[in-house]
PDB file of C-alpha atoms in Angstrom:
ATOM      1  CA  MET W   1     -75.678  17.865 188.112  1.00  0.00           C
ATOM      2  CA  ILE W   2     -74.878  18.365 184.420  1.00  0.00           C
ATOM      3  CA  PHE W   3     -72.604  21.265 185.289  1.00  0.00           C
ATOM      4  CA  SER W   4     -70.386  18.984 187.381  1.00  0.00           C
ATOM      5  CA  MET W   5     -69.849  16.697 184.380  1.00  0.00           C
ATOM      6  CA  LEU W   6     -68.441  19.464 182.195  1.00  0.00           C
ATOM      7  CA  PRO W   7     -64.727  20.282 182.283  1.00  0.00           C
ATOM      8  CA  HIS W   8     -63.977  23.551 184.047  1.00  0.00           C
ATOM      9  CA  LYS W   9     -61.473  26.176 183.083  1.00  0.00           C
ATOM     10  CA  SER W  10     -58.406  25.901 185.263  1.00  0.00           C
ATOM     11  CA  SER W  11     -57.562  28.973 187.273  1.00  0.00           C
ATOM     12  CA  GLY W  12     -54.022  29.548 186.062  1.00  0.00           C
ATOM     13  CA  LEU W  13     -52.007  32.712 185.850  1.00  0.00           C
ATOM     14  CA  ASN W  14     -53.289  35.466 183.610  1.00  0.00           C
ATOM     15  CA  ALA W  15     -51.074  37.202 181.051  1.00  0.00           C
ATOM     16  CA  TYR W  16     -50.171  40.079 183.357  1.00  0.00           C
ATOM     17  CA  GLN W  17     -49.090  37.736 186.133  1.00  0.00           C
ATOM     18  CA  LYS W  18     -46.958  35.750 183.665  1.00  0.00           C
ATOM     19  CA  GLN W  19     -45.242  38.921 182.432  1.00  0.00           C
ATOM     20  CA  GLU W  20     -44.636  40.085 185.982  1.00  0.00           C
ATOM     21  CA  ARG W  21     -43.134  36.727 186.951  1.00  0.00           C
ATOM     22  CA  GLU W  22     -40.871  36.697 183.862  1.00  0.00           C
ATOM     23  CA  ALA W  23     -39.705  40.246 184.612  1.00  0.00           C
ATOM     24  CA  ALA W  24     -38.932  39.308 188.206  1.00  0.00           C
ATOM     25  CA  MET W  25     -36.951  36.266 187.055  1.00  0.00           C
ATOM     26  CA  LEU W  26     -34.976  38.420 184.605  1.00  0.00           C
ATOM     27  CA  VAL W  27     -34.200  40.977 187.313  1.00  0.00           C
ATOM     28  CA  ARG W  28     -33.153  38.191 189.658  1.00  0.00           C
ATOM     29  CA  LYS W  29     -30.835  36.739 187.010  1.00  0.00           C
ATOM     30  CA  GLN W  30     -29.316  40.121 186.198  1.00  0.00           C
ATOM     31  CA  LYS W  31     -28.630  40.829 189.865  1.00  0.00           C
ATOM     32  CA  THR W  32     -26.420  37.730 190.077  1.00  0.00           C
ATOM     33  CA  TYR W  33     -23.821  39.336 187.781  1.00  0.00           C
ATOM     34  CA  ALA W  34     -21.537  42.280 188.508  1.00  0.00           C
ATOM     35  CA  LEU W  35     -18.977  44.100 186.404  1.00  0.00           C
ATOM     36  CA  LEU W  36     -15.383  43.880 187.563  1.00  0.00           C
ATOM     37  CA  ASP W  37     -13.520  47.072 188.291  1.00  0.00           C
ATOM     38  CA  GLU W  38     -11.836  48.771 185.362  1.00  0.00           C
ATOM     39  CA  ASP W  39      -8.089  48.312 185.171  1.00  0.00           C
ATOM     40  CA  GLU W  40      -5.235  49.151 182.834  1.00  0.00           C
ATOM     41  CA  SER W  41      -5.447  45.929 180.876  1.00  0.00           C
ATOM     42  CA  HIS W  42      -9.015  46.596 179.777  1.00  0.00           C
ATOM     43  CA  GLU W  43      -7.949  47.503 176.226  1.00  0.00           C
ATOM     44  CA  ASP W  44      -6.081  44.217 175.970  1.00  0.00           C
ATOM     45  CA  ASP W  45      -9.185  42.324 177.108  1.00  0.00           C
ATOM     46  CA  VAL W  46     -11.313  44.082 174.489  1.00  0.00           C
ATOM     47  CA  ALA W  47      -8.801  43.305 171.746  1.00  0.00           C
ATOM     48  CA  GLU W  48      -8.664  39.672 172.833  1.00  0.00           C
ATOM     49  CA  ALA W  49     -12.440  39.479 172.916  1.00  0.00           C
ATOM     50  CA  PHE W  50     -12.599  39.884 169.163  1.00  0.00           C
ATOM     51  CA  ARG W  51     -10.334  36.908 168.579  1.00  0.00           C
ATOM     52  CA  PRO W  52     -12.425  33.790 167.958  1.00  0.00           C
ATOM     53  CA  GLU W  53     -10.402  31.459 170.206  1.00  0.00           C
ATOM     54  CA  LYS W  54     -10.487  33.841 173.188  1.00  0.00           C
ATOM     55  CA  ALA W  55     -14.094  35.080 172.938  1.00  0.00           C
ATOM     56  CA  ASP W  56     -15.523  32.654 175.511  1.00  0.00           C
ATOM     57  CA  THR W  57     -12.774  33.112 178.100  1.00  0.00           C
ATOM     58  CA  THR W  58     -12.909  36.922 178.090  1.00  0.00           C
ATOM     59  CA  ARG W  59     -16.623  36.872 178.809  1.00  0.00           C
ATOM     60  CA  LYS W  60     -16.005  34.635 181.801  1.00  0.00           C
ATOM     61  CA  GLU W  61     -13.233  36.887 183.048  1.00  0.00           C
ATOM     62  CA  ARG W  62     -15.282  40.068 182.844  1.00  0.00           C
ATOM     63  CA  PHE W  63     -18.265  38.808 184.885  1.00  0.00           C
ATOM     64  CA  ARG W  64     -18.448  36.914 188.132  1.00  0.00           C
ATOM     65  CA  LYS W  65     -21.247  35.448 190.202  1.00  0.00           C
ATOM     66  CA  LYS W  66     -22.385  37.201 193.357  1.00  0.00           C
ATOM     67  CA  THR W  67     -23.179  35.320 196.527  1.00  0.00           C
ATOM     68  CA  GLU W  68     -26.542  33.701 197.120  1.00  0.00           C
ATOM     69  CA  SER W  69     -27.518  36.273 199.742  1.00  0.00           C
ATOM     70  CA  VAL W  70     -28.400  38.501 196.808  1.00  0.00           C
ATOM     71  CA  GLU W  71     -31.403  36.296 196.075  1.00  0.00           C
ATOM     72  CA  ASP W  72     -32.987  37.206 199.415  1.00  0.00           C
ATOM     73  CA  ASP W  73     -32.416  40.907 198.775  1.00  0.00           C
ATOM     74  CA  ASP W  74     -33.727  40.486 195.249  1.00  0.00           C
ATOM     75  CA  GLU W  75     -36.944  38.857 196.410  1.00  0.00           C
ATOM     76  CA  ALA W  76     -37.558  41.716 198.837  1.00  0.00           C
ATOM     77  CA  ARG W  77     -36.926  44.268 196.085  1.00  0.00           C
ATOM     78  CA  THR W  78     -39.211  42.380 193.720  1.00  0.00           C
ATOM     79  CA  ARG W  79     -42.044  42.364 196.262  1.00  0.00           C
ATOM     80  CA  LYS W  80     -41.579  46.091 196.858  1.00  0.00           C
ATOM     81  CA  LEU W  81     -41.480  46.773 193.126  1.00  0.00           C
ATOM     82  CA  SER W  82     -44.603  44.731 192.465  1.00  0.00           C
ATOM     83  CA  ARG W  83     -46.511  46.621 195.192  1.00  0.00           C
ATOM     84  CA  ARG W  84     -45.349  49.932 193.710  1.00  0.00           C
ATOM     85  CA  CYS W  85     -46.335  48.841 190.197  1.00  0.00           C
ATOM     86  CA  LYS W  86     -49.764  47.791 191.390  1.00  0.00           C
ATOM     87  CA  ALA W  87     -50.288  51.154 193.068  1.00  0.00           C
ATOM     88  CA  MET W  88     -49.208  53.032 189.951  1.00  0.00           C
ATOM     89  CA  LYS W  89     -51.281  50.811 187.706  1.00  0.00           C
ATOM     90  CA  GLY W  90     -54.299  51.379 189.925  1.00  0.00           C
ATOM     91  CA  ASP W  91     -54.428  55.022 188.870  1.00  0.00           C
ATOM     92  CA  GLU W  92     -53.843  54.177 185.233  1.00  0.00           C
ATOM     93  CA  ILE W  93     -56.460  51.459 185.306  1.00  0.00           C
ATOM     94  CA  SER W  94     -59.074  53.775 186.772  1.00  0.00           C
ATOM     95  CA  ALA W  95     -58.354  56.331 184.044  1.00  0.00           C
ATOM     96  CA  LEU W  96     -58.563  53.612 181.392  1.00  0.00           C
ATOM     97  CA  ARG W  97     -61.827  52.407 182.878  1.00  0.00           C
ATOM     98  CA  LYS W  98     -63.292  55.911 182.678  1.00  0.00           C
ATOM     99  CA  VAL W  99     -62.251  56.288 179.037  1.00  0.00           C
ATOM    100  CA  SER W 100     -63.554  52.838 178.187  1.00  0.00           C
ATOM    101  CA  ARG W 101     -66.842  53.581 179.929  1.00  0.00           C
ATOM    102  CA  GLN W 102     -67.282  56.818 177.958  1.00  0.00           C
ATOM    103  CA  GLU W 103     -66.606  55.025 174.676  1.00  0.00           C
ATOM    104  CA  TYR W 104     -69.061  52.296 175.604  1.00  0.00           C
ATOM    105  CA  LEU W 105     -71.760  54.835 176.475  1.00  0.00           C
ATOM    106  CA  LYS W 106     -71.299  56.608 173.133  1.00  0.00           C
ATOM    107  CA  LYS W 107     -71.637  53.341 171.241  1.00  0.00           C
ATOM    108  CA  ARG W 108     -74.637  52.324 173.333  1.00  0.00           C
ATOM    109  CA  GLU W 109     -76.357  55.662 172.748  1.00  0.00           C
ATOM    110  CA  LYS W 110     -75.842  55.363 169.006  1.00  0.00           C
ATOM    111  CA  LYS W 111     -77.183  51.810 169.059  1.00  0.00           C
ATOM    112  CA  LYS W 112     -80.267  52.844 171.066  1.00  0.00           C
ATOM    113  CA  VAL W 113     -81.008  55.734 168.679  1.00  0.00           C
ATOM    114  CA  GLU W 114     -80.794  53.359 165.725  1.00  0.00           C
ATOM    115  CA  GLU W 115     -83.036  50.905 167.566  1.00  0.00           C
ATOM    116  CA  LEU W 116     -85.586  53.651 168.240  1.00  0.00           C
ATOM    117  CA  ARG W 117     -85.540  54.705 164.587  1.00  0.00           C
ATOM    118  CA  ASP W 118     -86.029  51.088 163.499  1.00  0.00           C
ATOM    119  CA  ASP W 119     -88.962  50.668 165.912  1.00  0.00           C
ATOM    120  CA  ILE W 120     -90.654  53.760 164.503  1.00  0.00           C
ATOM    121  CA  GLU W 121     -90.133  52.595 160.914  1.00  0.00           C
ATOM    122  CA  ASP W 122     -91.412  49.102 161.754  1.00  0.00           C
ATOM    123  CA  GLU W 123     -94.570  50.426 163.408  1.00  0.00           C
ATOM    124  CA  GLN W 124     -95.258  52.762 160.497  1.00  0.00           C
ATOM    125  CA  PHE W 125     -94.735  49.961 157.982  1.00  0.00           C
ATOM    126  CA  LEU W 126     -96.646  47.252 159.864  1.00  0.00           C
ATOM    127  CA  PHE W 127     -99.574  49.368 161.098  1.00  0.00           C
ATOM    128  CA  ASP W 128     -99.937  51.724 158.111  1.00  0.00           C
ATOM    129  CA  GLY W 129    -103.601  51.023 157.356  1.00  0.00           C
ATOM    130  CA  VAL W 130    -104.575  49.772 160.829  1.00  0.00           C
ATOM    131  CA  LYS W 131    -106.343  51.884 163.440  1.00  0.00           C
ATOM    132  CA  LEU W 132    -104.227  51.982 166.635  1.00  0.00           C
ATOM    133  CA  SER W 133    -105.513  52.248 170.172  1.00  0.00           C
ATOM    134  CA  GLU W 134    -104.904  55.393 172.257  1.00  0.00           C
ATOM    135  CA  VAL W 135    -102.062  53.725 174.161  1.00  0.00           C
ATOM    136  CA  GLU W 136    -100.348  52.558 170.966  1.00  0.00           C
ATOM    137  CA  GLN W 137    -100.731  55.999 169.398  1.00  0.00           C
ATOM    138  CA  SER W 138     -99.275  57.717 172.462  1.00  0.00           C
ATOM    139  CA  GLU W 139     -96.326  55.279 172.497  1.00  0.00           C
ATOM    140  CA  LEU W 140     -95.640  56.010 168.816  1.00  0.00           C
ATOM    141  CA  ARG W 141     -95.881  59.775 169.400  1.00  0.00           C
ATOM    142  CA  TYR W 142     -93.528  59.445 172.388  1.00  0.00           C
ATOM    143  CA  LYS W 143     -90.996  57.457 170.338  1.00  0.00           C
ATOM    144  CA  LYS W 144     -91.134  59.985 167.492  1.00  0.00           C
ATOM    145  CA  LYS W 145     -90.698  62.884 169.918  1.00  0.00           C
ATOM    146  CA  MET W 146     -87.718  61.210 171.596  1.00  0.00           C
ATOM    147  CA  TYR W 147     -86.120  60.449 168.231  1.00  0.00           C
ATOM    148  CA  ASP W 148     -86.571  64.051 167.047  1.00  0.00           C
ATOM    149  CA  LEU W 149     -85.051  65.403 170.283  1.00  0.00           C
ATOM    150  CA  VAL W 150     -82.045  63.128 169.995  1.00  0.00           C
ATOM    151  CA  LYS W 151     -81.497  64.017 166.358  1.00  0.00           C
ATOM    152  CA  LYS W 152     -81.639  67.767 167.134  1.00  0.00           C
ATOM    153  CA  ARG W 153     -78.779  67.450 169.660  1.00  0.00           C
TER     154      ARG W 153
END
């Protein structure tokens, strides 16, 4: 009941999906332009391009728009590329997951050893003059033995 009153996080696109969409849009935009064939007057066009009054017109002359049928081809290529990227990233992600898991386990082991050491120190400090039961004594011996074994590694 209370949960329904709270605002929920919207399920929008994540950062990877945004980057992929932007890349696809850029590819689509770039595919709409094509270079004209080289001709003899190319040097003249380059020289005119550096003149301030002709700079805009030379850019328009050198590029032209392709037909809209390119968009259909582009969408097909984008889908194919995204599938290929996902397949390639799948291998990389699994390798990254393995590395991340190993790092996590090392940190966790270190944390557990420190926790064990702290438990031993706490029990020695708190129960210094107190007689412990057999179970408590065996637990303390076990903890000390485990800590010594880990430190010897």
